[in-house]
Amino acid sequence: MSIDLLILGTQEAPFFHLYLQSEVLGTASDAVLGSPSNAAQFQITGGQLIQNPQGTKLYAQVEAYTSGMTKLKMTWGTSPNSFGSFTWSGDTVEWSSPDVKRQQLNAWLICADAAGHNDVYINLGAYSYMTPAGCGDQTIHGYTGATATA
C-alpha cells in the first residue's frame, strides 16, 4: 500500500470495528483489539509492523514457534521483531516465516484473556476451521480514514 500511516482493524463479527492497539496504551504490552477511541497508527516497513511510527516506536513481536503450536501470541516491544516478517496483501496484514508453515498468511485469532482483553494471535491452522475454544477467526485490515469508526 502507498499509505504511510494506517489504523488497523477488523471487519467481521464479533470483533467488527475493533482496532489494533497495546493493552496498556502506547506501551510494550500485549497486542489487543480494542475501542475505536484508542486506535493506534501503524506502518509496515522492512518487514516490521510498527505502532506509533511518528513517536515512540513499538514493534510487533511474535512468540517463538515450537512444534505442535496452533497459534503464536503477538505483543509490542521496543526493539524490532526477530521472528518472521509482516507485509501487506492489498489492505490486509500478513505475517510469514520460512520456519512456520501456514495455510493462510492473513489468518489471525482473537482470544480473550483472563481479564477479558481481546489478545491477538497468529493463526497457524486453517481459517475458521477447528478454531480454539474462546477464540475467533479474523483478518486485520488497513483503514485509511482520519479516525477509527465504531
GROMACS .gro file of C-alpha atoms in nm:
model
  150
    1MET     CA    1   0.000   0.000   0.000
    2SER     CA    2   0.117   0.353  -0.061
    3ILE     CA    3  -0.033   0.495   0.260
    4ASP     CA    4   0.234   0.565   0.523
    5LEU     CA    5   0.015   0.562   0.836
    6LEU     CA    6  -0.287   0.342   0.887
    7ILE     CA    7  -0.528   0.245   1.158
    8LEU     CA    8  -0.563  -0.135   1.164
    9GLY     CA    9  -0.892  -0.304   1.246
   10THR     CA   10  -1.122  -0.596   1.185
   11GLN     CA   11  -1.431  -0.625   0.969
   12GLU     CA   12  -1.604  -0.939   1.096
   13ALA     CA   13  -1.833  -1.018   1.392
   14PRO     CA   14  -1.791  -1.049   1.684
   15PHE     CA   15  -1.493  -0.812   1.662
   16PHE     CA   16  -1.638  -0.577   1.399
   17HIS     CA   17  -1.466  -0.238   1.408
   18LEU     CA   18  -1.230  -0.317   1.691
   19TYR     CA   19  -0.881  -0.183   1.635
   20LEU     CA   20  -0.526  -0.299   1.693
   21GLN     CA   21  -0.351  -0.135   1.989
   22SER     CA   22  -0.143  -0.206   2.300
   23GLU     CA   23  -0.327  -0.350   2.600
   24VAL     CA   24  -0.163  -0.073   2.804
   25LEU     CA   25  -0.195   0.214   2.557
   26GLY     CA   26   0.130   0.328   2.398
   27THR     CA   27   0.348   0.081   2.590
   28ALA     CA   28   0.523  -0.250   2.533
   29SER     CA   29   0.242  -0.490   2.628
   30ASP     CA   30   0.008  -0.745   2.472
   31ALA     CA   31  -0.131  -0.674   2.125
   32VAL     CA   32  -0.510  -0.648   2.156
   33LEU     CA   33  -0.817  -0.539   1.965
   34GLY     CA   34  -0.994  -0.255   2.139
   35SER     CA   35  -1.207   0.055   2.121
   36PRO     CA   36  -1.200   0.288   1.819
   37SER     CA   37  -1.125   0.576   2.056
   38ASN     CA   38  -0.789   0.413   2.140
   39ALA     CA   39  -0.692   0.303   1.789
   40ALA     CA   40  -0.322   0.347   1.719
   41GLN     CA   41  -0.149   0.429   1.391
   42PHE     CA   42   0.074   0.178   1.216
   43GLN     CA   43   0.324   0.135   0.940
   44ILE     CA   44   0.477  -0.175   0.784
   45THR     CA   45   0.831  -0.118   0.669
   46GLY     CA   46   1.122  -0.358   0.623
   47GLY     CA   47   0.904  -0.648   0.741
   48GLN     CA   48   0.829  -0.474   1.071
   49LEU     CA   49   0.481  -0.381   1.192
   50ILE     CA   50   0.538  -0.056   1.380
   51GLN     CA   51   0.289   0.111   1.614
   52ASN     CA   52   0.313   0.492   1.650
   53PRO     CA   53   0.578   0.532   1.380
   54GLN     CA   54   0.593   0.911   1.428
   55GLY     CA   55   0.657   0.890   1.804
   56THR     CA   56   0.798   0.628   2.037
   57LYS     CA   57   0.802   0.322   1.814
   58LEU     CA   58   0.663  -0.010   1.929
   59TYR     CA   59   0.736  -0.317   1.718
   60ALA     CA   60   0.507  -0.617   1.685
   61GLN     CA   61   0.678  -0.915   1.848
   62VAL     CA   62   0.583  -1.273   1.758
   63GLU     CA   63   0.613  -1.561   2.003
   64ALA     CA   64   0.877  -1.819   1.906
   65TYR     CA   65   0.738  -2.128   1.735
   66THR     CA   66   0.777  -2.479   1.868
   67SER     CA   67   0.640  -2.791   1.701
   68GLY     CA   68   0.271  -2.857   1.763
   69MET     CA   69   0.169  -2.496   1.833
   70THR     CA   70  -0.160  -2.380   1.678
   71LYS     CA   71  -0.119  -2.007   1.743
   72LEU     CA   72   0.156  -1.754   1.816
   73LYS     CA   73   0.094  -1.463   2.053
   74MET     CA   74   0.170  -1.111   1.935
   75THR     CA   75   0.295  -0.842   2.174
   76TRP     CA   76   0.453  -0.497   2.141
   77GLY     CA   77   0.818  -0.431   2.221
   78THR     CA   78   1.072  -0.153   2.189
   79SER     CA   79   1.309  -0.341   1.957
   80PRO     CA   80   1.246  -0.480   1.608
   81ASN     CA   81   1.087  -0.823   1.572
   82SER     CA   82   1.339  -1.100   1.504
   83PHE     CA   83   1.093  -1.375   1.405
   84GLY     CA   84   0.909  -1.363   1.074
   85SER     CA   85   0.802  -1.072   0.860
   86PHE     CA   86   0.492  -0.856   0.822
   87THR     CA   87   0.366  -0.739   0.484
   88TRP     CA   88   0.056  -0.615   0.301
   89SER     CA   89  -0.164  -0.811   0.065
   90GLY     CA   90  -0.396  -0.542  -0.065
   91ASP     CA   91  -0.523  -0.380   0.255
   92THR     CA   92  -0.476  -0.697   0.464
   93VAL     CA   93  -0.190  -0.756   0.710
   94GLU     CA   94   0.002  -1.081   0.664
   95TRP     CA   95   0.275  -1.249   0.866
   96SER     CA   96   0.508  -1.524   0.748
   97SER     CA   97   0.826  -1.704   0.843
   98PRO     CA   98   1.023  -1.964   0.648
   99ASP     CA   99   1.024  -2.169   0.972
  100VAL     CA  100   0.643  -2.184   1.003
  101LYS     CA  101   0.400  -2.339   0.755
  102ARG     CA  102   0.066  -2.156   0.742
  103GLN     CA  103  -0.237  -2.229   0.528
  104GLN     CA  104  -0.342  -1.864   0.515
  105LEU     CA  105  -0.090  -1.583   0.575
  106ASN     CA  106  -0.357  -1.330   0.678
  107ALA     CA  107  -0.534  -1.553   0.934
  108TRP     CA  108  -0.542  -1.422   1.292
  109LEU     CA  109  -0.706  -1.543   1.612
  110ILE     CA  110  -0.853  -1.314   1.874
  111CYS     CA  111  -0.872  -1.484   2.215
  112ALA     CA  112  -1.000  -1.335   2.539
  113ASP     CA  113  -0.752  -1.340   2.826
  114ALA     CA  114  -0.849  -1.381   3.194
  115ALA     CA  115  -0.915  -1.005   3.222
  116GLY     CA  116  -1.137  -1.002   2.911
  117HIS     CA  117  -0.887  -0.834   2.676
  118ASN     CA  118  -0.901  -0.942   2.310
  119ASP     CA  119  -0.546  -1.075   2.266
  120VAL     CA  120  -0.409  -1.108   1.912
  121TYR     CA  121  -0.252  -1.432   1.788
  122ILE     CA  122  -0.122  -1.551   1.453
  123ASN     CA  123  -0.338  -1.844   1.344
  124LEU     CA  124  -0.128  -2.141   1.235
  125GLY     CA  125  -0.431  -2.351   1.137
  126ALA     CA  126  -0.697  -2.317   0.872
  127TYR     CA  127  -0.912  -2.005   0.890
  128SER     CA  128  -1.250  -2.077   1.052
  129TYR     CA  129  -1.174  -2.448   1.099
  130MET     CA  130  -1.104  -2.606   1.438
  131THR     CA  131  -1.083  -2.260   1.596
  132PRO     CA  132  -0.961  -2.296   1.957
  133ALA     CA  133  -1.227  -2.255   2.227
  134GLY     CA  134  -1.253  -1.893   2.342
  135CYS     CA  135  -1.109  -1.758   2.017
  136GLY     CA  136  -1.248  -1.607   1.698
  137ASP     CA  137  -1.101  -1.602   1.348
  138GLN     CA  138  -1.022  -1.263   1.195
  139THR     CA  139  -0.832  -1.083   0.925
  140ILE     CA  140  -0.677  -0.744   1.002
  141HIS     CA  141  -0.714  -0.460   0.751
  142GLY     CA  142  -0.573  -0.114   0.699
  143TYR     CA  143  -0.823   0.169   0.737
  144THR     CA  144  -0.732   0.499   0.571
  145GLY     CA  145  -0.982   0.724   0.747
  146ALA     CA  146  -0.862   1.008   0.967
  147THR     CA  147  -1.021   0.846   1.273
  148ALA     CA  148  -1.142   0.498   1.360
  149THR     CA  149  -1.516   0.433   1.344
  150ALA     CA  150  -1.734   0.220   1.569
   0.00000   0.00000   0.00000
